[in-house]
mmCIF file of C-alpha atoms and ligand atoms in Angstrom:
data_model
loop_
_atom_site.group_PDB
_atom_site.id
_atom_site.type_symbol
_atom_site.label_atom_id
_atom_site.label_comp_id
_atom_site.label_asym_id
_atom_site.label_seq_id
_atom_site.Cartn_x
_atom_site.Cartn_y
_atom_site.Cartn_z
ATOM 1 C CA MET I 1 -3.401 -12.102 -3.828
ATOM 2 C CA LYS I 2 -3.301 -11.531 -0.062
ATOM 3 C CA HIS I 3 -6.781 -11.879 1.555
ATOM 4 C CA TYR I 4 -7.786 -9.463 4.270
ATOM 5 C CA GLU I 5 -10.343 -9.757 6.955
ATOM 6 C CA ILE I 6 -12.710 -6.843 6.153
ATOM 7 C CA ALA I 7 -12.460 -4.491 9.111
ATOM 8 C CA GLU I 8 -15.574 -2.984 10.441
ATOM 9 C CA GLU I 9 -14.375 -0.237 12.727
ATOM 10 C CA LYS I 10 -17.588 1.618 11.759
ATOM 11 C CA VAL I 11 -16.260 5.038 10.880
ATOM 12 C CA PHE I 12 -19.052 5.245 8.177
ATOM 13 C CA LEU I 13 -22.419 4.885 9.903
ATOM 14 C CA PRO I 14 -25.922 3.901 8.822
ATOM 15 C CA GLY I 15 -28.334 6.734 8.216
ATOM 16 C CA HIS I 16 -26.349 8.295 5.326
ATOM 17 C CA GLY I 17 -28.266 10.044 2.496
ATOM 18 C CA ALA I 18 -27.203 7.921 -0.511
ATOM 19 C CA CYS I 19 -29.857 6.442 -2.808
ATOM 20 C CA PRO I 20 -30.800 2.905 -1.388
ATOM 21 C CA GLY I 21 -28.496 0.360 -3.090
ATOM 22 C CA CYS I 22 -25.829 2.860 -4.139
ATOM 23 C CA ALA I 23 -22.396 1.489 -4.679
ATOM 24 C CA MET I 24 -20.782 4.596 -3.400
ATOM 25 C CA ALA I 25 -22.041 4.021 0.062
ATOM 26 C CA LEU I 26 -20.556 0.552 0.095
ATOM 27 C CA ALA I 27 -17.266 1.792 -1.353
ATOM 28 C CA LEU I 28 -17.071 4.668 1.187
ATOM 29 C CA ARG I 29 -17.829 2.185 4.014
ATOM 30 C CA TYR I 30 -14.709 0.206 3.198
ATOM 31 C CA VAL I 31 -12.477 3.202 2.567
ATOM 32 C CA LEU I 32 -13.350 4.927 5.808
ATOM 33 C CA ASN I 33 -13.559 1.830 8.008
ATOM 34 C CA ILE I 34 -10.119 0.668 6.776
ATOM 35 C CA PHE I 35 -8.417 4.048 7.094
ATOM 36 C CA GLY I 36 -9.947 4.420 10.491
ATOM 37 C CA ARG I 37 -10.551 7.215 13.007
ATOM 38 C CA ASN I 38 -7.088 8.709 12.618
ATOM 39 C CA SER I 39 -8.074 10.351 9.346
ATOM 40 C CA VAL I 40 -9.387 13.622 7.986
ATOM 41 C CA ALA I 41 -11.266 13.877 4.689
ATOM 42 C CA VAL I 42 -12.066 16.634 2.200
ATOM 43 C CA ILE I 43 -15.377 16.208 0.342
ATOM 44 C CA PRO I 44 -16.307 18.588 -2.452
ATOM 45 C CA PRO I 45 -19.875 19.037 -3.729
ATOM 46 C CA SER I 46 -20.954 15.592 -5.042
ATOM 47 C CA CYS I 47 -23.191 12.733 -3.965
ATOM 48 C CA MET I 48 -20.932 12.334 -0.944
ATOM 49 C CA GLY I 49 -22.122 15.678 0.413
ATOM 50 C CA PRO I 50 -25.766 14.447 1.048
ATOM 51 C CA MET I 51 -24.257 11.095 2.014
ATOM 52 C CA MET I 52 -22.526 12.732 4.938
ATOM 53 C CA GLY I 53 -25.815 14.288 6.001
ATOM 54 C CA ALA I 54 -26.966 17.814 6.941
ATOM 55 C CA GLN I 55 -25.472 19.790 9.707
ATOM 56 C CA PRO I 56 -25.238 19.255 12.641
ATOM 57 C CA TYR I 57 -25.429 15.529 11.833
ATOM 58 C CA SER I 58 -22.778 13.317 10.092
ATOM 59 C CA SER I 59 -22.627 9.733 8.950
ATOM 60 C CA MET I 60 -18.818 9.864 9.216
ATOM 61 C CA LEU I 61 -16.866 9.710 12.524
ATOM 62 C CA ILE I 62 -13.936 11.752 11.269
ATOM 63 C CA PRO I 63 -13.410 15.428 10.687
ATOM 64 C CA ILE I 64 -14.661 16.481 7.194
ATOM 65 C CA PHE I 65 -13.706 19.680 5.294
ATOM 66 C CA HIS I 66 -16.214 20.565 2.660
ATOM 67 C CA ASN I 67 -14.000 22.214 0.110
ATOM 68 C CA SER I 68 -14.872 24.098 -3.126
ATOM 69 C CA PHE I 69 -15.560 21.925 -6.174
ATOM 70 C CA GLU I 70 -12.127 22.464 -7.806
ATOM 71 C CA SER I 71 -9.816 22.285 -4.850
ATOM 72 C CA SER I 72 -10.037 18.724 -3.434
ATOM 73 C CA ALA I 73 -6.462 17.775 -4.021
ATOM 74 C CA SER I 74 -4.904 21.090 -2.986
ATOM 75 C CA SER I 75 -7.141 21.242 0.126
ATOM 76 C CA ALA I 76 -6.051 17.729 1.105
ATOM 77 C CA ALA I 77 -2.412 18.579 0.533
ATOM 78 C CA GLY I 78 -2.735 21.759 2.587
ATOM 79 C CA ILE I 79 -4.312 19.931 5.443
ATOM 80 C CA LYS I 80 -1.591 17.321 5.348
ATOM 81 C CA ARG I 81 1.181 19.871 5.416
ATOM 82 C CA ALA I 82 -0.473 21.682 8.377
ATOM 83 C CA LEU I 83 -0.728 18.475 10.300
ATOM 84 C CA ARG I 84 2.886 17.649 9.571
ATOM 85 C CA ALA I 85 3.830 21.140 10.849
ATOM 86 C CA ARG I 86 2.097 20.193 14.097
ATOM 87 C CA ASP I 87 3.860 16.844 14.355
ATOM 88 C CA ARG I 88 0.707 14.955 13.329
ATOM 89 C CA ASP I 89 2.166 13.263 10.212
ATOM 90 C CA ASP I 90 0.446 10.030 11.403
ATOM 91 C CA VAL I 91 -3.016 11.382 10.314
ATOM 92 C CA ASN I 92 -4.308 10.029 6.909
ATOM 93 C CA VAL I 93 -5.622 12.794 4.666
ATOM 94 C CA LEU I 94 -8.218 11.575 2.146
ATOM 95 C CA ALA I 95 -9.781 13.498 -0.721
ATOM 96 C CA LEU I 96 -13.164 11.880 -1.560
ATOM 97 C CA ALA I 97 -14.374 13.367 -4.833
ATOM 98 C CA GLY I 98 -16.615 12.580 -7.707
ATOM 99 C CA ASP I 99 -15.602 12.393 -11.393
ATOM 100 C CA GLY I 100 -16.800 15.884 -12.257
ATOM 101 C CA GLY I 101 -14.724 17.196 -9.397
ATOM 102 C CA THR I 102 -11.668 15.246 -10.557
ATOM 103 C CA TYR I 103 -11.675 14.552 -14.265
ATOM 104 C CA ASP I 104 -12.895 18.116 -15.064
ATOM 105 C CA ILE I 105 -12.972 20.936 -12.568
ATOM 106 C CA GLY I 106 -10.386 19.638 -10.087
ATOM 107 C CA LEU I 107 -7.809 18.456 -12.602
ATOM 108 C CA GLN I 108 -5.507 21.400 -12.375
ATOM 109 C CA ALA I 109 -5.228 21.183 -8.626
ATOM 110 C CA LEU I 110 -4.781 17.408 -8.916
ATOM 111 C CA SER I 111 -2.020 17.688 -11.440
ATOM 112 C CA SER I 112 -0.086 20.042 -9.302
ATOM 113 C CA VAL I 113 -0.490 17.839 -6.199
ATOM 114 C CA ALA I 114 0.565 14.814 -8.266
ATOM 115 C CA GLU I 115 3.538 16.687 -9.645
ATOM 116 C CA HIS I 116 4.747 17.546 -6.133
ATOM 117 C CA ASN I 117 3.877 14.029 -4.914
ATOM 118 C CA GLU I 118 1.911 15.444 -1.962
ATOM 119 C CA ASP I 119 1.254 12.768 0.728
ATOM 120 C CA ILE I 120 -2.434 12.304 0.218
ATOM 121 C CA VAL I 121 -4.879 9.635 -0.739
ATOM 122 C CA TYR I 122 -7.348 10.551 -3.446
ATOM 123 C CA ILE I 123 -10.450 8.393 -3.985
ATOM 124 C CA CYS I 124 -12.438 9.333 -7.101
ATOM 125 C CA MET I 125 -15.983 7.999 -6.951
ATOM 126 C CA ASP I 126 -16.510 7.713 -10.728
ATOM 127 C CA ASN I 127 -20.200 7.478 -11.605
ATOM 128 C CA GLU I 128 -19.464 8.888 -15.050
ATOM 129 C CA GLY I 129 -21.343 12.149 -14.648
ATOM 130 C CA TYR I 130 -22.497 15.011 -12.563
ATOM 131 C CA MET I 131 -25.112 12.952 -10.784
ATOM 132 C CA ASN I 132 -25.759 14.991 -7.698
ATOM 133 C CA THR I 133 -27.070 17.853 -9.884
ATOM 134 C CA GLY I 134 -29.209 15.675 -12.177
ATOM 135 C CA THR I 135 -26.994 13.666 -14.506
ATOM 136 C CA GLN I 136 -24.955 16.046 -16.625
ATOM 137 C CA LYS I 137 -22.063 14.820 -18.643
ATOM 138 C CA SER I 138 -18.473 14.926 -17.441
ATOM 139 C CA SER I 139 -15.283 14.058 -19.329
ATOM 140 C CA SER I 140 -15.571 10.663 -17.647
ATOM 141 C CA THR I 141 -18.937 9.947 -19.309
ATOM 142 C CA PRO I 142 -18.439 7.269 -21.963
ATOM 143 C CA ARG I 143 -19.210 7.710 -25.633
ATOM 144 C CA HIS I 144 -22.824 7.583 -26.761
ATOM 145 C CA ALA I 145 -24.190 7.694 -23.136
ATOM 146 C CA TYR I 146 -27.282 9.832 -22.595
ATOM 147 C CA THR I 147 -27.034 12.563 -20.033
ATOM 148 C CA THR I 148 -29.274 15.621 -19.543
ATOM 149 C CA SER I 149 -26.636 17.710 -21.203
ATOM 150 C CA THR I 150 -26.018 15.188 -24.024
ATOM 151 C CA PRO I 151 -29.532 14.211 -24.901
ATOM 152 C CA GLY I 152 -28.487 12.602 -28.218
ATOM 153 C CA GLY I 153 -25.568 10.708 -26.515
ATOM 154 C CA LYS I 154 -22.104 11.969 -25.763
ATOM 155 C CA GLU I 155 -19.960 12.385 -28.837
ATOM 156 C CA SER I 156 -16.464 11.946 -27.323
ATOM 157 C CA ARG I 157 -14.768 9.176 -25.414
ATOM 158 C CA LYS I 158 -14.242 8.774 -21.676
ATOM 159 C CA LYS I 159 -11.007 10.500 -20.523
ATOM 160 C CA ASN I 160 -8.275 8.094 -19.354
ATOM 161 C CA LEU I 161 -7.405 9.540 -15.916
ATOM 162 C CA VAL I 162 -5.280 6.557 -14.962
ATOM 163 C CA GLU I 163 -2.890 7.306 -17.819
ATOM 164 C CA ILE I 164 -2.879 10.982 -16.887
ATOM 165 C CA MET I 165 -1.933 10.198 -13.302
ATOM 166 C CA ALA I 166 0.646 7.613 -14.465
ATOM 167 C CA ALA I 167 2.201 10.321 -16.619
ATOM 168 C CA HIS I 168 2.832 12.224 -13.390
ATOM 169 C CA HIS I 169 4.668 9.175 -12.088
ATOM 170 C CA VAL I 170 2.658 9.110 -8.856
ATOM 171 C CA PRO I 171 3.509 6.154 -6.600
ATOM 172 C CA TYR I 172 0.105 4.552 -7.083
ATOM 173 C CA VAL I 173 -2.965 4.807 -9.268
ATOM 174 C CA ALA I 174 -5.539 2.047 -9.734
ATOM 175 C CA THR I 175 -9.048 1.229 -10.765
ATOM 176 C CA ALA I 176 -11.472 -0.723 -8.576
ATOM 177 C CA ASN I 177 -15.128 -1.413 -7.943
ATOM 178 C CA ILE I 178 -17.350 -3.039 -5.353
ATOM 179 C CA GLY I 179 -18.062 -5.973 -7.706
ATOM 180 C CA TYR I 180 -14.584 -7.198 -6.699
ATOM 181 C CA LEU I 181 -14.572 -6.385 -3.088
ATOM 182 C CA ASP I 182 -11.523 -8.431 -2.256
ATOM 183 C CA ASP I 183 -9.504 -6.634 -4.889
ATOM 184 C CA PHE I 184 -10.825 -3.267 -3.600
ATOM 185 C CA VAL I 185 -10.034 -4.012 0.005
ATOM 186 C CA THR I 186 -6.571 -5.201 -0.937
ATOM 187 C CA LYS I 187 -5.925 -1.946 -2.787
ATOM 188 C CA ILE I 188 -7.095 0.239 0.171
ATOM 189 C CA HIS I 189 -4.841 -1.603 2.551
ATOM 190 C CA LYS I 190 -1.944 -1.260 0.080
ATOM 191 C CA ILE I 191 -2.285 2.482 -0.175
ATOM 192 C CA LYS I 192 -2.770 2.944 3.504
ATOM 193 C CA ASP I 193 0.821 1.672 3.969
ATOM 194 C CA MET I 194 2.299 3.848 1.203
ATOM 195 C CA LYS I 195 3.380 7.495 1.081
ATOM 196 C CA GLY I 196 2.964 10.156 -1.554
ATOM 197 C CA THR I 197 0.070 10.757 -3.959
ATOM 198 C CA ARG I 198 -2.038 7.682 -4.224
ATOM 199 C CA MET I 199 -5.287 7.378 -6.198
ATOM 200 C CA ILE I 200 -7.995 4.861 -6.614
ATOM 201 C CA ILE I 201 -10.686 5.440 -9.282
ATOM 202 C CA VAL I 202 -13.735 3.520 -8.170
ATOM 203 C CA LEU I 203 -16.402 2.850 -10.776
ATOM 204 C CA ILE I 204 -19.713 3.665 -9.191
ATOM 205 C CA PRO I 205 -22.692 2.364 -11.297
ATOM 206 C CA CYS I 206 -25.320 5.081 -10.662
ATOM 207 C CA ILE I 207 -28.822 3.667 -10.211
ATOM 208 C CA ASP I 208 -30.539 6.918 -11.020
ATOM 209 C CA GLY I 209 -28.192 8.340 -13.667
ATOM 210 C CA TRP I 210 -27.484 5.218 -15.626
ATOM 211 C CA GLY I 211 -30.969 3.719 -15.178
ATOM 212 C CA PHE I 212 -30.937 0.240 -13.734
ATOM 213 C CA PRO I 213 -32.678 -1.537 -10.800
ATOM 214 C CA GLY I 214 -31.682 -0.567 -7.277
ATOM 215 C CA ASP I 215 -30.377 -4.018 -6.418
ATOM 216 C CA ALA I 216 -28.071 -4.300 -9.460
ATOM 217 C CA ALA I 217 -25.051 -2.060 -8.618
ATOM 218 C CA ALA I 218 -22.817 -5.024 -7.780
ATOM 219 C CA THR I 219 -23.880 -6.847 -10.968
ATOM 220 C CA MET I 220 -23.248 -3.763 -12.975
ATOM 221 C CA SER I 221 -19.802 -3.332 -11.422
ATOM 222 C CA ARG I 222 -18.839 -6.970 -12.355
ATOM 223 C CA LEU I 223 -20.232 -6.630 -15.895
ATOM 224 C CA ALA I 224 -18.160 -3.512 -16.414
ATOM 225 C CA VAL I 225 -15.030 -5.656 -15.876
ATOM 226 C CA GLN I 226 -16.156 -8.837 -17.525
ATOM 227 C CA THR I 227 -16.997 -6.998 -20.764
ATOM 228 C CA GLY I 228 -13.620 -5.144 -20.692
ATOM 229 C CA VAL I 229 -15.277 -1.676 -20.318
ATOM 230 C CA PHE I 230 -13.493 -1.018 -16.922
ATOM 231 C CA PRO I 231 -10.534 -3.321 -16.398
ATOM 232 C CA LEU I 232 -9.135 -3.379 -12.831
ATOM 233 C CA TYR I 233 -5.466 -2.526 -12.854
ATOM 234 C CA GLU I 234 -2.677 -0.725 -10.959
ATOM 235 C CA VAL I 235 0.116 1.520 -12.146
ATOM 236 C CA GLU I 236 2.999 2.077 -9.738
ATOM 237 C CA ASP I 237 5.522 4.905 -10.145
ATOM 238 C CA GLY I 238 4.082 5.541 -13.609
ATOM 239 C CA THR I 239 5.767 2.448 -15.087
ATOM 240 C CA LYS I 240 4.805 -0.714 -13.250
ATOM 241 C CA TYR I 241 1.563 -2.143 -14.528
ATOM 242 C CA THR I 242 -0.460 -4.957 -12.939
ATOM 243 C CA ILE I 243 -3.800 -6.115 -14.332
ATOM 244 C CA ASN I 244 -5.943 -7.529 -11.540
ATOM 245 C CA HIS I 245 -9.113 -8.418 -13.489
ATOM 246 C CA GLY I 246 -9.683 -8.176 -17.193
ATOM 247 C CA PRO I 247 -12.376 -9.031 -19.749
ATOM 248 C CA GLU I 248 -13.900 -12.476 -19.733
ATOM 249 C CA GLY I 249 -15.153 -12.517 -23.362
ATOM 250 C CA LEU I 250 -18.544 -11.002 -22.735
ATOM 251 C CA PRO I 251 -19.697 -8.521 -25.399
ATOM 252 C CA VAL I 252 -20.263 -4.867 -24.243
ATOM 253 C CA GLU I 253 -23.924 -5.277 -25.216
ATOM 254 C CA THR I 254 -24.355 -7.438 -22.093
ATOM 255 C CA TYR I 255 -23.444 -4.448 -20.053
ATOM 256 C CA ILE I 256 -24.981 -1.500 -21.960
ATOM 257 C CA SER I 257 -28.308 -3.143 -22.805
ATOM 258 C CA ARG I 258 -29.078 -3.162 -19.010
ATOM 259 C CA GLN I 259 -28.773 0.642 -18.754
ATOM 260 C CA ARG I 260 -31.305 3.280 -19.625
ATOM 261 C CA ARG I 261 -28.642 5.774 -20.721
ATOM 262 C CA TYR I 262 -27.837 3.547 -23.731
ATOM 263 C CA ARG I 263 -31.352 2.649 -24.762
ATOM 264 C CA HIS I 264 -31.265 4.922 -27.886
ATOM 265 C CA LEU I 265 -28.217 3.240 -29.358
ATOM 266 C CA THR I 266 -28.221 1.827 -32.935
ATOM 267 C CA ALA I 267 -26.519 -1.435 -33.747
ATOM 268 C CA GLU I 268 -23.680 0.630 -35.370
ATOM 269 C CA GLN I 269 -23.121 2.658 -32.210
ATOM 270 C CA VAL I 270 -22.945 -0.598 -30.126
ATOM 271 C CA SER I 271 -20.260 -1.791 -32.541
ATOM 272 C CA GLU I 272 -18.299 1.501 -32.151
ATOM 273 C CA ILE I 273 -18.364 1.003 -28.360
ATOM 274 C CA GLN I 274 -17.168 -2.586 -28.775
ATOM 275 C CA LYS I 275 -14.324 -1.419 -31.018
ATOM 276 C CA GLU I 276 -13.238 1.251 -28.598
ATOM 277 C CA VAL I 277 -13.310 -1.247 -25.679
ATOM 278 C CA ASP I 278 -11.251 -3.758 -27.693
ATOM 279 C CA GLU I 279 -8.665 -1.092 -28.596
ATOM 280 C CA ASN I 280 -8.376 0.193 -25.063
ATOM 281 C CA TRP I 281 -7.863 -3.333 -23.819
ATOM 282 C CA ALA I 282 -5.232 -4.128 -26.425
ATOM 283 C CA LYS I 283 -3.384 -0.996 -25.508
ATOM 284 C CA LEU I 284 -3.586 -1.802 -21.788
ATOM 285 C CA GLU I 285 -2.428 -5.387 -22.247
ATOM 286 C CA GLY I 286 0.443 -4.058 -24.359
ATOM 287 C CA MET I 287 1.512 -1.715 -21.620
ATOM 288 C CA ALA I 288 1.197 -4.429 -18.970
ATOM 289 C CA ASN I 289 3.420 -6.724 -21.113
ATOM 290 C CA LEU I 290 5.994 -4.059 -21.692
ATOM 291 C CA PHE I 291 5.959 -2.583 -18.127
ATOM 292 C CA SER I 292 4.994 -5.398 -15.891
ATOM 293 C CA ALA I 293 5.255 -4.795 -12.094
ATOM 294 C CA THR I 294 6.843 -8.219 -11.675
ATOM 295 C CA MET I 295 9.659 -7.592 -14.087
HETATM 296 C C1 TPP M 1 -17.829 25.702 -8.969
HETATM 297 C C2 TPP M 1 -19.121 24.870 -8.850
HETATM 298 N N1 TPP M 1 -19.741 24.574 -9.969
HETATM 299 C C3 TPP M 1 -20.894 23.886 -9.947
HETATM 300 C C4 TPP M 1 -21.344 23.462 -8.747
HETATM 301 C C5 TPP M 1 -22.638 22.656 -8.676
HETATM 302 N N2 TPP M 1 -22.409 21.247 -8.347
HETATM 303 C C6 TPP M 1 -22.570 20.737 -7.158
HETATM 304 S S1 TPP M 1 -22.382 19.078 -7.129
HETATM 305 C C7 TPP M 1 -22.118 19.051 -8.785
HETATM 306 C C8 TPP M 1 -21.941 17.697 -9.510
HETATM 307 C C9 TPP M 1 -20.770 16.911 -9.016
HETATM 308 O O1 TPP M 1 -20.426 15.910 -9.913
HETATM 309 P P1 TPP M 1 -19.356 14.900 -9.484
HETATM 310 O O2 TPP M 1 -18.158 15.523 -9.054
HETATM 311 O O3 TPP M 1 -19.181 13.840 -10.603
HETATM 312 O O4 TPP M 1 -20.014 14.095 -8.258
HETATM 313 P P2 TPP M 1 -21.387 13.235 -8.182
HETATM 314 O O5 TPP M 1 -22.512 14.178 -7.921
HETATM 315 O O6 TPP M 1 -21.598 12.609 -9.463
HETATM 316 O O7 TPP M 1 -21.191 12.359 -7.058
HETATM 317 C C10 TPP M 1 -22.202 20.336 -9.385
HETATM 318 C C11 TPP M 1 -22.076 20.591 -10.864
HETATM 319 C C12 TPP M 1 -20.650 23.794 -7.535
HETATM 320 N N3 TPP M 1 -20.991 23.316 -6.334
HETATM 321 N N4 TPP M 1 -19.536 24.528 -7.627
HETATM 322 S S1 SF4 M 2 -27.346 9.612 -7.673
HETATM 323 FE FE1 SF4 M 2 -26.299 7.705 -8.225
HETATM 324 S S2 SF4 M 2 -24.171 7.923 -7.302
HETATM 325 FE FE2 SF4 M 2 -25.520 9.464 -6.314
HETATM 326 S S3 SF4 M 2 -26.290 8.473 -4.457
HETATM 327 FE FE3 SF4 M 2 -27.837 8.078 -6.061
HETATM 328 S S4 SF4 M 2 -27.288 6.103 -7.021
HETATM 329 FE FE4 SF4 M 2 -25.544 6.864 -5.849
HETATM 330 MG MG1 MG M 3 -20.046 11.981 -10.789
#
């Protein structure tokens, strides 16, 4: 893997409104500082709204368009086309959206943008729920997790958005998190140099919504990978798979026992989660063996 110096152009400034210790602030810092000042972003309602700050202040030194919840991908694509019409194709256009705005309400717009291979970068800050409004479930919430709208635990599995995007054959879709910063930074640099619809789904352990200590977001990010719950991988052109970091033999219990949202689980439910994680990993490994990017 190529190692990058982590640029600190400081497009994302201190004084933002994220919860202290939030992984989303760190992720955003690297995304914005690497893409730099020659960028425009669209931000739908999400934790990134308060993070930007209230008018007339902003923690971000680039133009931001606050779009409607469902239109992040299409808003970004429209801005990119308008810039191109004005001979400003050099400007990076970023959609910075939460999982609720991506897996659920923005999926239709995203699918259309992906189908047309619009030239945008889409960063999904996936904290596995509608956190800004008080922890409601999204289709990214994992099975059995407590949210305020699933008080007995969610009954269905987490939607696999990587596979949905891969099925559109977009040039690039990947998972990342701030527990593996080198991998994350490498991926941001990689998509900065590409064209077409590029997406990174960043797992954001949510201090408030998941229920863990404020200094544990990086630990939780690493455990998500080490237990196989959230493998880090890339799919290029819908067919070329690269696994960057996979499970290291830790049981899922190591990860879920540290989160309040799972404290109601029975031993049987923990086993169900383990089984689902094992199945997902076997499937991903199979895909990576069949469709390796190095073949
Ligand atoms: C059409 C519409 N429905 C509902 C809302 C209320 N709302 C604002 S933010 C939000 C939650 C966003 O969840 P997500 O996209 O996952 O971002 P997060 O807050 O978790 O960062 C909701 C439901 C809205 N602004 N617009
Ligand atoms: S609610 Fe969660 S994701 Fe949102 S700012 Fe706080 S810790 Fe971060
Ligand atoms: Mg969310």
